[in-house]
Amino acid sequence: MEEELGQIIEECRIAVEDPGYPAIHQWLEDNPDGKVLGHFQVYFPEEIAHAAGMLTLKMMGFDSSVQIREADAHIAAFVCSILRTSLEQGLSGRLDFLNMYVTTPICDAARHISGVWTRRFPEMSCQILYLPQNAASPHASTYLVGEYRRIAGIIEEITGTEITDEALRASIELFNENRRLLRELYRIRRETPWLVGLTESYLLMASGGAMPRERHNELLGRAVEIIRSRDRRPQDKVRVVFEGGYCEQPPIEMLSVLQDVAYVVDDDFMIGLRWLTEDVATSGDPMENLAVAYLEASSYSPVQRDPRKPKEDMLLRRIRESHAEAAIVAAPKMCEPGLEEQVAYDAALTEAGFPHLVMEFEEKTANFEQARMEFETFAESLLFEFV
Amino acid sequence: MEPHNVAIRPALSRAGNTREASRALMSDWWTQLGEADATAAPVANTFVMGSLAEVLNAFDIPMMFPEIAALQTAVKGKSMDYLLAAEDIGYSPDICGYVKVDIGLHNTGREHPLGKYPKPAMVVSSNMCNTYIKWSETWERQYGCPVFVLDLPGWRGTGFEYSSTSETFRNDVKYVEGQIRDLIDLASQVSGKKFDIDKLREILGRVNRMSELYQAILAMNKNRPAPFNALTEGINYMGIANILRGQPEGVEFMETALAELEERVAHGVGAVPDERFRLLLVGTACYTNFREFVGMFERWKGVFVASEYMSFAGGGIDRGVRYDLDRPIESLAEQILITAQPSMSGIFFSHEWQARMAEEYDIDGICYHGVKSCRTTAAGLPDAREWLLNNANVPGLFIQSDLVDSRLWAEAQMRNRIDAFFESLQSRRVQAGV
């Protein structure tokens, strides 16, 4: 069974790490008339595209395997790495299969991406989805339904397929299953973190953004079964929460270093894939159900304003619910919202007397010795403290 | 470079009126804020893009514009004191300098070089800059004041048309109108005053007038020579347009400014003597070294005849605000979407606007000034520059420094690049036989 799990994880690794997007190309080979929608972080209601038969690709950045050759000439130097690497993917032609690209105005730098894509790819439909930033407003859900319908209309034009309520309900079911499996994976992480490594879990989760969700459900479902049946003993490691991976992702090698010294019992990596925290209802108006779920049954991130979910309180809740003993509060280099939130997280954790490490990371980092030293020192200091 | 000739300028009866008025009004603004702080009267923090001054003024709530206050600390040579105070408490060198100046002020006794820096009793933020929201949350945490976020959906992408009859526009108006009504309730609670729709109507009428005047002021620079420098005098017009939006003094100021400019045009007086190069500024200015920055262009007899700054930071006033006074709240929602929101979206898709401005204002070149402090205005500038050169044949200069962080000012490097740009503009003229 371990061999089978190894194969599953290898397939996930290729989907996440290979800048040539093999899983997408495979789907296009199988569906020669298929259309692909790319969307930038953090959240996009992929069910809407799926209901029209479109494949979605959640844009991630890349590590040093992607050399920046053109992107730097199109975007200022003081932006984060994921904006540059994802743009590089577009400018280098590796994303030529995209028929539509959707960004959401998550931060001031990312808002420029839509401008750059519009200028560089005038033939492609580059759309901006304005998710509500006044999420607590009583008017937000009506507005969001209208916005989802607008996007659905464009998808219908591109695919030539009408998005019926029945099709959308079926897609919601498929994605509900995906969310259930991800919740189960994270439950295992919280309750028995010794059964699954951080990198395994990360690859199993993140690959959902870069392959057909049907295939992801198959892989994830089987992987969860195997992980559950593992016979492993807990080690003397500190239980930590990692916060700061809602958009740009830390390099997998960095996660590997981290899992050597700690059990990461919860995190916000690729939080958009797990933004909806419960099953979305399939009865009634499915578009409305998606909009309501976005606003009412959802996670949090520094780039969504919702006064009902103060970020510090949400982090403390994540820590509490995962029984973590410490937190790593990270932010990608040059990520303005992440760096700003980091100060608030630091203050809240300090006030709560909760041990935490504040750090920055960059997806293109190639040397992990400093990270190893930071993690080890932090973990050792905690072990001494607990003794 | 050509020798600097001393121009003999005719004495003008209105010369200096605008500058004097601007100084007096700015001083009054600080006095009013200081008095509010001393008497614990509620002050609203708001921002130049999407300020909703119309609503706040309807309740007589004094407004603090922290962006304006922050740039003033830089002009006064004090920004680094506050900025470093914020970094001392954990804020990164890689975030907006305005935010850090403000945080520094709030954490070091709230003494601004121009007056007492008040505590906010409420905040109006908009999504026109995402940093506004994060910034507002710092006051929410520090003072527990309510934060109202005006969420304005912007330009949506390829093929988007925002006609008043489109379903998207109607959906957006409904959303924004609902939010404005929520803000009216909040402002009423904070101020303890009842909402007076006739007062709002009067304010809207004055914004309409200010907008007409502001547009007329901008159009003055289509003249050759351009009567004002959009970077130096433009900042004053924009500052007053924001702090006195919808106030009688704001209208008077715009009339004063326009009259002075008309007189300059009538006498052929330009902002820069012997004007040679007409420039568009895209991005923002550098306030820590404002004089030096402007001087590097003026020594080549270059004048900024227009700036993107005067558009997006004017809260839509440059686009012709036309409130329908018979439907004040509905019209406020519609006009914000038609005027202010495109000013914001325009920052990200400004290439066509730049090409149009280059033609209308007979512009020789565009200066793209990227500031690390402000991703909103700066992140996409290199791409826009290339587009303009290749698609509209307008040369561009890309330089970088900062709004308020003097550590990012590199004078020699900046001067070299600017000089090289002007040399290339001269050479283009020679080649074109002009």
mmCIF file of N, CA, C and O in Angstrom, chain A residues 73-76 78 105-109 111-112 114-116 118-120 124-128 130 132-134 139-140 142-143 146-147 150 302 305 311-312 334 336 339-341 343-344, chain B residues 90-92 94-96 127-131 134 137 140-141 147 149 151 153-158 168 171-172 175 178-179 182 344 348-349 351 371 375-376 379-380 382-383 386 400:
data_model
loop_
_atom_site.group_PDB
_atom_site.id
_atom_site.type_symbol
_atom_site.label_atom_id
_atom_site.label_comp_id
_atom_site.label_asym_id
_atom_site.label_seq_id
_atom_site.Cartn_x
_atom_site.Cartn_y
_atom_site.Cartn_z
ATOM 1 N N ALA A 73 10.610 42.460 -17.073
ATOM 2 C CA ALA A 73 10.502 43.645 -17.935
ATOM 3 C C ALA A 73 9.079 44.194 -17.940
ATOM 4 O O ALA A 73 8.814 45.236 -18.531
ATOM 5 N N HIS A 74 8.164 43.469 -17.305
ATOM 6 C CA HIS A 74 6.757 43.877 -17.368
ATOM 7 C C HIS A 74 6.158 44.217 -16.021
ATOM 8 O O HIS A 74 5.026 44.679 -15.956
ATOM 9 N N ILE A 75 6.890 43.942 -14.986
ATOM 10 C CA ILE A 75 6.335 44.233 -13.659
ATOM 11 C C ILE A 75 7.460 44.726 -12.751
ATOM 12 O O ILE A 75 8.609 44.313 -12.898
ATOM 13 N N ALA A 76 7.113 45.626 -11.851
ATOM 14 C CA ALA A 76 8.139 46.253 -11.012
ATOM 15 C C ALA A 76 8.840 45.210 -10.146
ATOM 16 O O ALA A 76 8.286 44.156 -9.834
ATOM 17 N N PHE A 78 9.593 45.315 -7.079
ATOM 18 C CA PHE A 78 9.208 45.193 -5.675
ATOM 19 C C PHE A 78 7.869 44.482 -5.492
ATOM 20 O O PHE A 78 7.048 44.894 -4.664
ATOM 21 N N PRO A 105 -9.087 40.870 -7.320
ATOM 22 C CA PRO A 105 -8.190 41.947 -6.858
ATOM 23 C C PRO A 105 -7.755 41.757 -5.407
ATOM 24 O O PRO A 105 -8.125 42.528 -4.527
ATOM 25 N N ILE A 106 -6.961 40.721 -5.174
ATOM 26 C CA ILE A 106 -6.606 40.373 -3.797
ATOM 27 C C ILE A 106 -5.627 41.345 -3.161
ATOM 28 O O ILE A 106 -5.616 41.504 -1.954
ATOM 29 N N CYS A 107 -4.771 41.943 -3.970
ATOM 30 C CA CYS A 107 -3.810 42.894 -3.409
ATOM 31 C C CYS A 107 -3.471 43.898 -4.496
ATOM 32 O O CYS A 107 -3.807 43.715 -5.662
ATOM 33 N N ASP A 108 -2.776 44.944 -4.101
ATOM 34 C CA ASP A 108 -2.531 46.028 -5.046
ATOM 35 C C ASP A 108 -1.604 45.602 -6.182
ATOM 36 O O ASP A 108 -1.731 46.068 -7.308
ATOM 37 N N ALA A 109 -0.677 44.714 -5.880
ATOM 38 C CA ALA A 109 0.226 44.240 -6.934
ATOM 39 C C ALA A 109 -0.514 43.300 -7.875
ATOM 40 O O ALA A 109 -0.382 43.396 -9.102
ATOM 41 N N ARG A 111 -3.532 43.261 -8.684
ATOM 42 C CA ARG A 111 -4.489 43.933 -9.555
ATOM 43 C C ARG A 111 -3.842 44.348 -10.877
ATOM 44 O O ARG A 111 -4.509 44.457 -11.893
ATOM 45 N N HIS A 112 -2.541 44.576 -10.828
ATOM 46 C CA HIS A 112 -1.854 44.931 -12.072
ATOM 47 C C HIS A 112 -1.730 43.751 -13.027
ATOM 48 O O HIS A 112 -1.543 43.934 -14.225
ATOM 49 N N SER A 114 -3.932 41.727 -14.003
ATOM 50 C CA SER A 114 -5.001 41.709 -15.002
ATOM 51 C C SER A 114 -4.711 42.712 -16.114
ATOM 52 O O SER A 114 -4.981 42.450 -17.289
ATOM 53 N N GLY A 115 -4.127 43.863 -15.744
ATOM 54 C CA GLY A 115 -3.760 44.851 -16.757
ATOM 55 C C GLY A 115 -2.693 44.323 -17.686
ATOM 56 O O GLY A 115 -2.782 44.446 -18.910
ATOM 57 N N VAL A 116 -1.680 43.708 -17.093
ATOM 58 C CA VAL A 116 -0.579 43.185 -17.914
ATOM 59 C C VAL A 116 -1.106 42.074 -18.832
ATOM 60 O O VAL A 116 -0.798 42.055 -20.037
ATOM 61 N N THR A 118 -4.117 41.630 -19.917
ATOM 62 C CA THR A 118 -4.992 42.208 -20.941
ATOM 63 C C THR A 118 -4.167 42.794 -22.079
ATOM 64 O O THR A 118 -4.511 42.649 -23.256
ATOM 65 N N ARG A 119 -3.068 43.455 -21.738
ATOM 66 C CA ARG A 119 -2.225 44.053 -22.783
ATOM 67 C C ARG A 119 -1.443 42.996 -23.550
ATOM 68 O O ARG A 119 -1.258 43.097 -24.762
ATOM 69 N N ARG A 120 -0.965 41.987 -22.846
ATOM 70 C CA ARG A 120 -0.091 40.986 -23.496
ATOM 71 C C ARG A 120 -0.871 39.909 -24.228
ATOM 72 O O ARG A 120 -0.352 39.303 -25.160
ATOM 73 N N MET A 124 -7.150 36.720 -25.447
ATOM 74 C CA MET A 124 -7.697 35.887 -24.372
ATOM 75 C C MET A 124 -8.708 36.697 -23.551
ATOM 76 O O MET A 124 -8.561 37.899 -23.402
ATOM 77 N N SER A 125 -9.718 36.024 -23.044
ATOM 78 C CA SER A 125 -10.659 36.717 -22.173
ATOM 79 C C SER A 125 -10.047 36.801 -20.772
ATOM 80 O O SER A 125 -9.973 35.803 -20.061
ATOM 81 N N CYS A 126 -9.570 37.973 -20.422
ATOM 82 C CA CYS A 126 -8.985 38.179 -19.093
ATOM 83 C C CYS A 126 -10.029 38.892 -18.240
ATOM 84 O O CYS A 126 -10.388 40.035 -18.532
ATOM 85 N N GLN A 127 -10.510 38.238 -17.239
ATOM 86 C CA GLN A 127 -11.607 38.776 -16.455
ATOM 87 C C GLN A 127 -11.191 39.031 -15.012
ATOM 88 O O GLN A 127 -10.308 38.349 -14.492
ATOM 89 N N ILE A 128 -11.866 39.983 -14.417
ATOM 90 C CA ILE A 128 -11.638 40.237 -12.995
ATOM 91 C C ILE A 128 -12.931 39.914 -12.261
ATOM 92 O O ILE A 128 -13.995 40.421 -12.627
ATOM 93 N N TYR A 130 -14.798 40.436 -9.000
ATOM 94 C CA TYR A 130 -14.784 41.247 -7.775
ATOM 95 C C TYR A 130 -15.557 40.538 -6.672
ATOM 96 O O TYR A 130 -16.770 40.642 -6.583
ATOM 97 N N PRO A 132 -16.747 40.217 -2.900
ATOM 98 C CA PRO A 132 -17.058 41.320 -1.978
ATOM 99 C C PRO A 132 -15.973 41.572 -0.927
ATOM 100 O O PRO A 132 -15.495 40.633 -0.292
ATOM 101 N N GLN A 133 -15.608 42.835 -0.791
ATOM 102 C CA GLN A 133 -14.695 43.239 0.279
ATOM 103 C C GLN A 133 -15.477 43.849 1.432
ATOM 104 O O GLN A 133 -14.902 44.278 2.411
ATOM 105 N N ASN A 134 -16.783 43.936 1.248
ATOM 106 C CA ASN A 134 -17.646 44.337 2.350
ATOM 107 C C ASN A 134 -18.519 43.122 2.636
ATOM 108 O O ASN A 134 -19.737 43.129 2.458
ATOM 109 N N HIS A 139 -26.011 43.422 1.580
ATOM 110 C CA HIS A 139 -26.210 43.490 0.131
ATOM 111 C C HIS A 139 -25.187 42.643 -0.625
ATOM 112 O O HIS A 139 -25.250 42.525 -1.848
ATOM 113 N N ALA A 140 -24.228 42.074 0.107
ATOM 114 C CA ALA A 140 -23.107 41.403 -0.566
ATOM 115 C C ALA A 140 -23.532 40.151 -1.325
ATOM 116 O O ALA A 140 -23.053 39.900 -2.438
ATOM 117 N N THR A 142 -26.440 39.263 -2.719
ATOM 118 C CA THR A 142 -27.169 39.550 -3.967
ATOM 119 C C THR A 142 -26.188 40.017 -5.036
ATOM 120 O O THR A 142 -26.258 39.596 -6.192
ATOM 121 N N TYR A 143 -25.296 40.898 -4.619
ATOM 122 C CA TYR A 143 -24.282 41.379 -5.561
ATOM 123 C C TYR A 143 -23.448 40.219 -6.097
ATOM 124 O O TYR A 143 -23.210 40.102 -7.303
ATOM 125 N N GLY A 146 -25.005 38.077 -8.730
ATOM 126 C CA GLY A 146 -24.954 38.764 -10.025
ATOM 127 C C GLY A 146 -23.584 38.645 -10.664
ATOM 128 O O GLY A 146 -23.445 38.446 -11.879
ATOM 129 N N GLU A 147 -22.558 38.763 -9.846
ATOM 130 C CA GLU A 147 -21.184 38.690 -10.353
ATOM 131 C C GLU A 147 -20.871 37.267 -10.843
ATOM 132 O O GLU A 147 -20.237 37.087 -11.894
ATOM 133 N N ARG A 150 -22.491 36.820 -14.140
ATOM 134 C CA ARG A 150 -21.729 37.494 -15.206
ATOM 135 C C ARG A 150 -20.599 36.592 -15.687
ATOM 136 O O ARG A 150 -20.416 36.398 -16.895
ATOM 137 N N PRO A 302 -5.717 37.209 4.838
ATOM 138 C CA PRO A 302 -5.464 38.647 4.980
ATOM 139 C C PRO A 302 -6.070 39.480 3.857
ATOM 140 O O PRO A 302 -6.139 40.696 3.972
ATOM 141 N N ARG A 305 -11.764 41.221 3.592
ATOM 142 C CA ARG A 305 -12.238 42.005 4.721
ATOM 143 C C ARG A 305 -13.606 41.460 5.134
ATOM 144 O O ARG A 305 -14.552 41.501 4.348
ATOM 145 N N LYS A 311 -8.910 38.497 11.859
ATOM 146 C CA LYS A 311 -7.907 37.479 11.493
ATOM 147 C C LYS A 311 -7.183 36.893 12.713
ATOM 148 O O LYS A 311 -6.915 35.696 12.758
ATOM 149 N N GLU A 312 -6.894 37.751 13.684
ATOM 150 C CA GLU A 312 -6.193 37.222 14.863
ATOM 151 C C GLU A 312 -7.063 36.191 15.579
ATOM 152 O O GLU A 312 -6.578 35.150 16.014
ATOM 153 N N MET A 334 7.892 40.574 0.115
ATOM 154 C CA MET A 334 7.231 41.611 -0.678
ATOM 155 C C MET A 334 5.710 41.490 -0.719
ATOM 156 O O MET A 334 5.058 42.181 -1.494
ATOM 157 N N GLU A 336 2.575 42.522 0.617
ATOM 158 C CA GLU A 336 2.138 43.596 1.511
ATOM 159 C C GLU A 336 1.056 43.150 2.504
ATOM 160 O O GLU A 336 1.215 43.340 3.705
ATOM 161 N N LEU A 339 2.570 40.754 5.084
ATOM 162 C CA LEU A 339 3.494 41.400 6.026
ATOM 163 C C LEU A 339 2.736 42.279 7.014
ATOM 164 O O LEU A 339 3.110 42.387 8.186
ATOM 165 N N GLU A 340 1.680 42.912 6.549
ATOM 166 C CA GLU A 340 0.894 43.755 7.462
ATOM 167 C C GLU A 340 0.151 42.904 8.490
ATOM 168 O O GLU A 340 0.109 43.230 9.674
ATOM 169 N N GLU A 341 -0.406 41.805 8.011
ATOM 170 C CA GLU A 341 -1.152 40.937 8.923
ATOM 171 C C GLU A 341 -0.220 40.300 9.944
ATOM 172 O O GLU A 341 -0.596 40.039 11.081
ATOM 173 N N VAL A 343 2.139 41.528 11.564
ATOM 174 C CA VAL A 343 2.329 42.362 12.758
ATOM 175 C C VAL A 343 1.167 42.146 13.730
ATOM 176 O O VAL A 343 1.360 42.031 14.941
ATOM 177 N N ALA A 344 -0.039 42.067 13.163
ATOM 178 C CA ALA A 344 -1.219 41.867 14.015
ATOM 179 C C ALA A 344 -1.204 40.477 14.644
ATOM 180 O O ALA A 344 -1.533 40.310 15.826
ATOM 181 N N GLY B 90 7.698 46.520 14.280
ATOM 182 C CA GLY B 90 7.538 45.285 13.515
ATOM 183 C C GLY B 90 7.075 45.434 12.080
ATOM 184 O O GLY B 90 6.973 44.436 11.364
ATOM 185 N N TYR B 91 6.778 46.644 11.636
ATOM 186 C CA TYR B 91 6.325 46.787 10.245
ATOM 187 C C TYR B 91 7.510 46.677 9.290
ATOM 188 O O TYR B 91 8.581 47.211 9.554
ATOM 189 N N SER B 92 7.262 45.991 8.203
ATOM 190 C CA SER B 92 8.332 45.645 7.269
ATOM 191 C C SER B 92 8.791 46.854 6.449
ATOM 192 O O SER B 92 7.981 47.723 6.110
ATOM 193 N N ASP B 94 9.156 46.674 3.504
ATOM 194 C CA ASP B 94 8.597 46.429 2.176
ATOM 195 C C ASP B 94 7.110 46.749 2.053
ATOM 196 O O ASP B 94 6.458 46.294 1.121
ATOM 197 N N ILE B 95 6.569 47.490 2.996
ATOM 198 C CA ILE B 95 5.153 47.854 2.858
ATOM 199 C C ILE B 95 5.020 49.365 2.648
ATOM 200 O O ILE B 95 5.998 50.104 2.715
ATOM 201 N N CYS B 96 3.807 49.786 2.422
ATOM 202 C CA CYS B 96 3.506 51.190 2.112
ATOM 203 C C CYS B 96 4.068 52.153 3.169
ATOM 204 O O CYS B 96 3.806 52.010 4.366
ATOM 205 N N ASN B 127 -12.169 49.884 -1.337
ATOM 206 C CA ASN B 127 -11.281 48.860 -1.899
ATOM 207 C C ASN B 127 -10.479 49.414 -3.065
ATOM 208 O O ASN B 127 -9.822 48.649 -3.775
ATOM 209 N N MET B 128 -10.530 50.733 -3.277
ATOM 210 C CA MET B 128 -9.822 51.288 -4.432
ATOM 211 C C MET B 128 -8.319 51.100 -4.291
ATOM 212 O O MET B 128 -7.580 51.146 -5.259
ATOM 213 N N CYS B 129 -7.892 50.971 -3.063
ATOM 214 C CA CYS B 129 -6.522 50.534 -2.794
ATOM 215 C C CYS B 129 -6.675 49.489 -1.690
ATOM 216 O O CYS B 129 -7.274 49.779 -0.655
ATOM 217 N N ASN B 130 -6.169 48.297 -1.912
ATOM 218 C CA ASN B 130 -6.320 47.251 -0.895
ATOM 219 C C ASN B 130 -5.629 47.630 0.410
ATOM 220 O O ASN B 130 -6.065 47.220 1.489
ATOM 221 N N THR B 131 -4.562 48.406 0.274
ATOM 222 C CA THR B 131 -3.837 48.816 1.477
ATOM 223 C C THR B 131 -4.715 49.670 2.386
ATOM 224 O O THR B 131 -4.539 49.665 3.608
ATOM 225 N N LYS B 134 -6.239 47.305 4.881
ATOM 226 C CA LYS B 134 -5.312 46.834 5.922
ATOM 227 C C LYS B 134 -4.953 47.978 6.868
ATOM 228 O O LYS B 134 -4.802 47.788 8.071
ATOM 229 N N GLU B 137 -7.622 48.681 9.324
ATOM 230 C CA GLU B 137 -7.678 47.678 10.394
ATOM 231 C C GLU B 137 -6.701 48.002 11.529
ATOM 232 O O GLU B 137 -6.911 47.582 12.663
ATOM 233 N N GLU B 140 -8.694 50.210 13.696
ATOM 234 C CA GLU B 140 -9.752 49.393 14.319
ATOM 235 C C GLU B 140 -9.169 48.696 15.546
ATOM 236 O O GLU B 140 -9.792 48.638 16.604
ATOM 237 N N ARG B 141 -7.937 48.176 15.385
ATOM 238 C CA ARG B 141 -7.309 47.473 16.498
ATOM 239 C C ARG B 141 -6.892 48.437 17.601
ATOM 240 O O ARG B 141 -7.047 48.156 18.781
ATOM 241 N N VAL B 147 -15.064 50.516 11.265
ATOM 242 C CA VAL B 147 -14.469 50.668 9.918
ATOM 243 C C VAL B 147 -15.528 50.314 8.890
ATOM 244 O O VAL B 147 -16.068 49.214 8.902
ATOM 245 N N VAL B 149 -16.163 49.733 5.020
ATOM 246 C CA VAL B 149 -15.449 49.529 3.744
ATOM 247 C C VAL B 149 -16.437 49.702 2.601
ATOM 248 O O VAL B 149 -17.418 48.955 2.497
ATOM 249 N N ASP B 151 -17.193 49.031 -0.863
ATOM 250 C CA ASP B 151 -16.708 48.048 -1.837
ATOM 251 C C ASP B 151 -17.206 48.445 -3.224
ATOM 252 O O ASP B 151 -18.401 48.394 -3.505
ATOM 253 N N PRO B 153 -17.029 47.597 -7.096
ATOM 254 C CA PRO B 153 -16.565 46.716 -8.171
ATOM 255 C C PRO B 153 -16.009 47.564 -9.311
ATOM 256 O O PRO B 153 -16.593 48.579 -9.672
ATOM 257 N N GLY B 154 -14.903 47.141 -9.844
ATOM 258 C CA GLY B 154 -14.240 47.946 -10.876
ATOM 259 C C GLY B 154 -14.409 47.388 -12.267
ATOM 260 O O GLY B 154 -15.321 46.593 -12.533
ATOM 261 N N TRP B 155 -13.533 47.798 -13.139
ATOM 262 C CA TRP B 155 -13.529 47.365 -14.535
ATOM 263 C C TRP B 155 -13.256 45.868 -14.560
ATOM 264 O O TRP B 155 -12.390 45.370 -13.858
ATOM 265 N N ARG B 156 -14.001 45.120 -15.374
ATOM 266 C CA ARG B 156 -13.995 43.672 -15.248
ATOM 267 C C ARG B 156 -13.113 42.919 -16.235
ATOM 268 O O ARG B 156 -12.996 41.709 -16.138
ATOM 269 N N GLY B 157 -12.580 43.598 -17.209
ATOM 270 C CA GLY B 157 -11.673 42.859 -18.083
ATOM 271 C C GLY B 157 -12.068 42.928 -19.546
ATOM 272 O O GLY B 157 -12.857 43.781 -19.955
ATOM 273 N N THR B 158 -11.518 42.003 -20.309
ATOM 274 C CA THR B 158 -11.672 42.024 -21.761
ATOM 275 C C THR B 158 -13.140 42.171 -22.183
ATOM 276 O O THR B 158 -14.001 41.431 -21.720
ATOM 277 N N THR B 168 -24.797 44.347 -15.263
ATOM 278 C CA THR B 168 -23.706 44.463 -14.289
ATOM 279 C C THR B 168 -23.746 45.822 -13.600
ATOM 280 O O THR B 168 -23.594 45.918 -12.379
ATOM 281 N N ASN B 171 -26.560 45.905 -11.127
ATOM 282 C CA ASN B 171 -26.211 45.082 -9.961
ATOM 283 C C ASN B 171 -25.226 45.832 -9.051
ATOM 284 O O ASN B 171 -25.360 45.840 -7.829
ATOM 285 N N ASP B 172 -24.247 46.479 -9.673
ATOM 286 C CA ASP B 172 -23.241 47.226 -8.899
ATOM 287 C C ASP B 172 -23.883 48.405 -8.173
ATOM 288 O O ASP B 172 -23.567 48.685 -7.011
ATOM 289 N N TYR B 175 -25.716 47.398 -5.100
ATOM 290 C CA TYR B 175 -24.759 47.048 -4.033
ATOM 291 C C TYR B 175 -24.189 48.313 -3.383
ATOM 292 O O TYR B 175 -24.170 48.454 -2.156
ATOM 293 N N GLY B 178 -26.812 50.373 -1.419
ATOM 294 C CA GLY B 178 -27.078 49.748 -0.119
ATOM 295 C C GLY B 178 -25.984 50.081 0.873
ATOM 296 O O GLY B 178 -26.250 50.391 2.047
ATOM 297 N N GLN B 179 -24.754 50.061 0.404
ATOM 298 C CA GLN B 179 -23.630 50.373 1.303
ATOM 299 C C GLN B 179 -23.676 51.837 1.744
ATOM 300 O O GLN B 179 -23.377 52.154 2.899
ATOM 301 N N ASP B 182 -26.028 52.233 4.440
ATOM 302 C CA ASP B 182 -25.437 51.718 5.695
ATOM 303 C C ASP B 182 -24.488 52.754 6.302
ATOM 304 O O ASP B 182 -24.445 52.945 7.522
ATOM 305 N N MET B 344 -9.856 54.526 -10.358
ATOM 306 C CA MET B 344 -9.085 53.471 -9.708
ATOM 307 C C MET B 344 -8.716 52.379 -10.716
ATOM 308 O O MET B 344 -7.552 52.022 -10.868
ATOM 309 N N PHE B 348 -4.748 50.454 -13.404
ATOM 310 C CA PHE B 348 -4.296 49.140 -13.848
ATOM 311 C C PHE B 348 -4.412 48.959 -15.362
ATOM 312 O O PHE B 348 -3.777 48.096 -15.934
ATOM 313 N N PHE B 349 -5.252 49.777 -15.956
ATOM 314 C CA PHE B 349 -5.486 49.648 -17.409
ATOM 315 C C PHE B 349 -5.313 51.015 -18.070
ATOM 316 O O PHE B 349 -6.104 51.404 -18.896
ATOM 317 N N HIS B 351 -3.171 52.298 -20.085
ATOM 318 C CA HIS B 351 -2.430 52.505 -21.330
ATOM 319 C C HIS B 351 -3.216 53.314 -22.354
ATOM 320 O O HIS B 351 -2.682 54.198 -23.011
ATOM 321 N N VAL B 371 7.113 53.738 -7.206
ATOM 322 C CA VAL B 371 7.485 53.869 -5.798
ATOM 323 C C VAL B 371 7.170 52.559 -5.090
ATOM 324 O O VAL B 371 6.099 52.009 -5.229
ATOM 325 N N ARG B 375 2.231 49.836 -4.466
ATOM 326 C CA ARG B 375 2.048 48.863 -5.556
ATOM 327 C C ARG B 375 0.861 49.249 -6.414
ATOM 328 O O ARG B 375 0.841 48.970 -7.610
ATOM 329 N N THR B 376 -0.129 49.874 -5.813
ATOM 330 C CA THR B 376 -1.324 50.249 -6.564
ATOM 331 C C THR B 376 -0.957 51.092 -7.776
ATOM 332 O O THR B 376 -1.452 50.864 -8.874
ATOM 333 N N ALA B 379 3.084 48.918 -9.685
ATOM 334 C CA ALA B 379 3.534 47.561 -10.027
ATOM 335 C C ALA B 379 3.547 47.279 -11.528
ATOM 336 O O ALA B 379 4.409 46.578 -12.034
ATOM 337 N N GLY B 380 2.590 47.838 -12.263
ATOM 338 C CA GLY B 380 2.501 47.492 -13.692
ATOM 339 C C GLY B 380 3.130 48.512 -14.623
ATOM 340 O O GLY B 380 2.963 48.424 -15.852
ATOM 341 N N PRO B 382 6.222 49.136 -15.774
ATOM 342 C CA PRO B 382 7.126 48.739 -16.877
ATOM 343 C C PRO B 382 6.364 48.217 -18.088
ATOM 344 O O PRO B 382 6.732 48.494 -19.232
ATOM 345 N N ASP B 383 5.291 47.485 -17.841
ATOM 346 C CA ASP B 383 4.523 46.935 -18.955
ATOM 347 C C ASP B 383 3.788 48.039 -19.710
ATOM 348 O O ASP B 383 3.763 48.048 -20.943
ATOM 349 N N GLU B 386 6.166 49.919 -21.984
ATOM 350 C CA GLU B 386 6.487 49.224 -23.239
ATOM 351 C C GLU B 386 5.317 49.294 -24.221
ATOM 352 O O GLU B 386 5.495 49.498 -25.416
ATOM 353 N N GLN B 400 12.630 55.049 -10.283
ATOM 354 C CA GLN B 400 12.057 54.570 -9.026
ATOM 355 C C GLN B 400 12.632 55.329 -7.839
ATOM 356 O O GLN B 400 13.825 55.615 -7.806
#
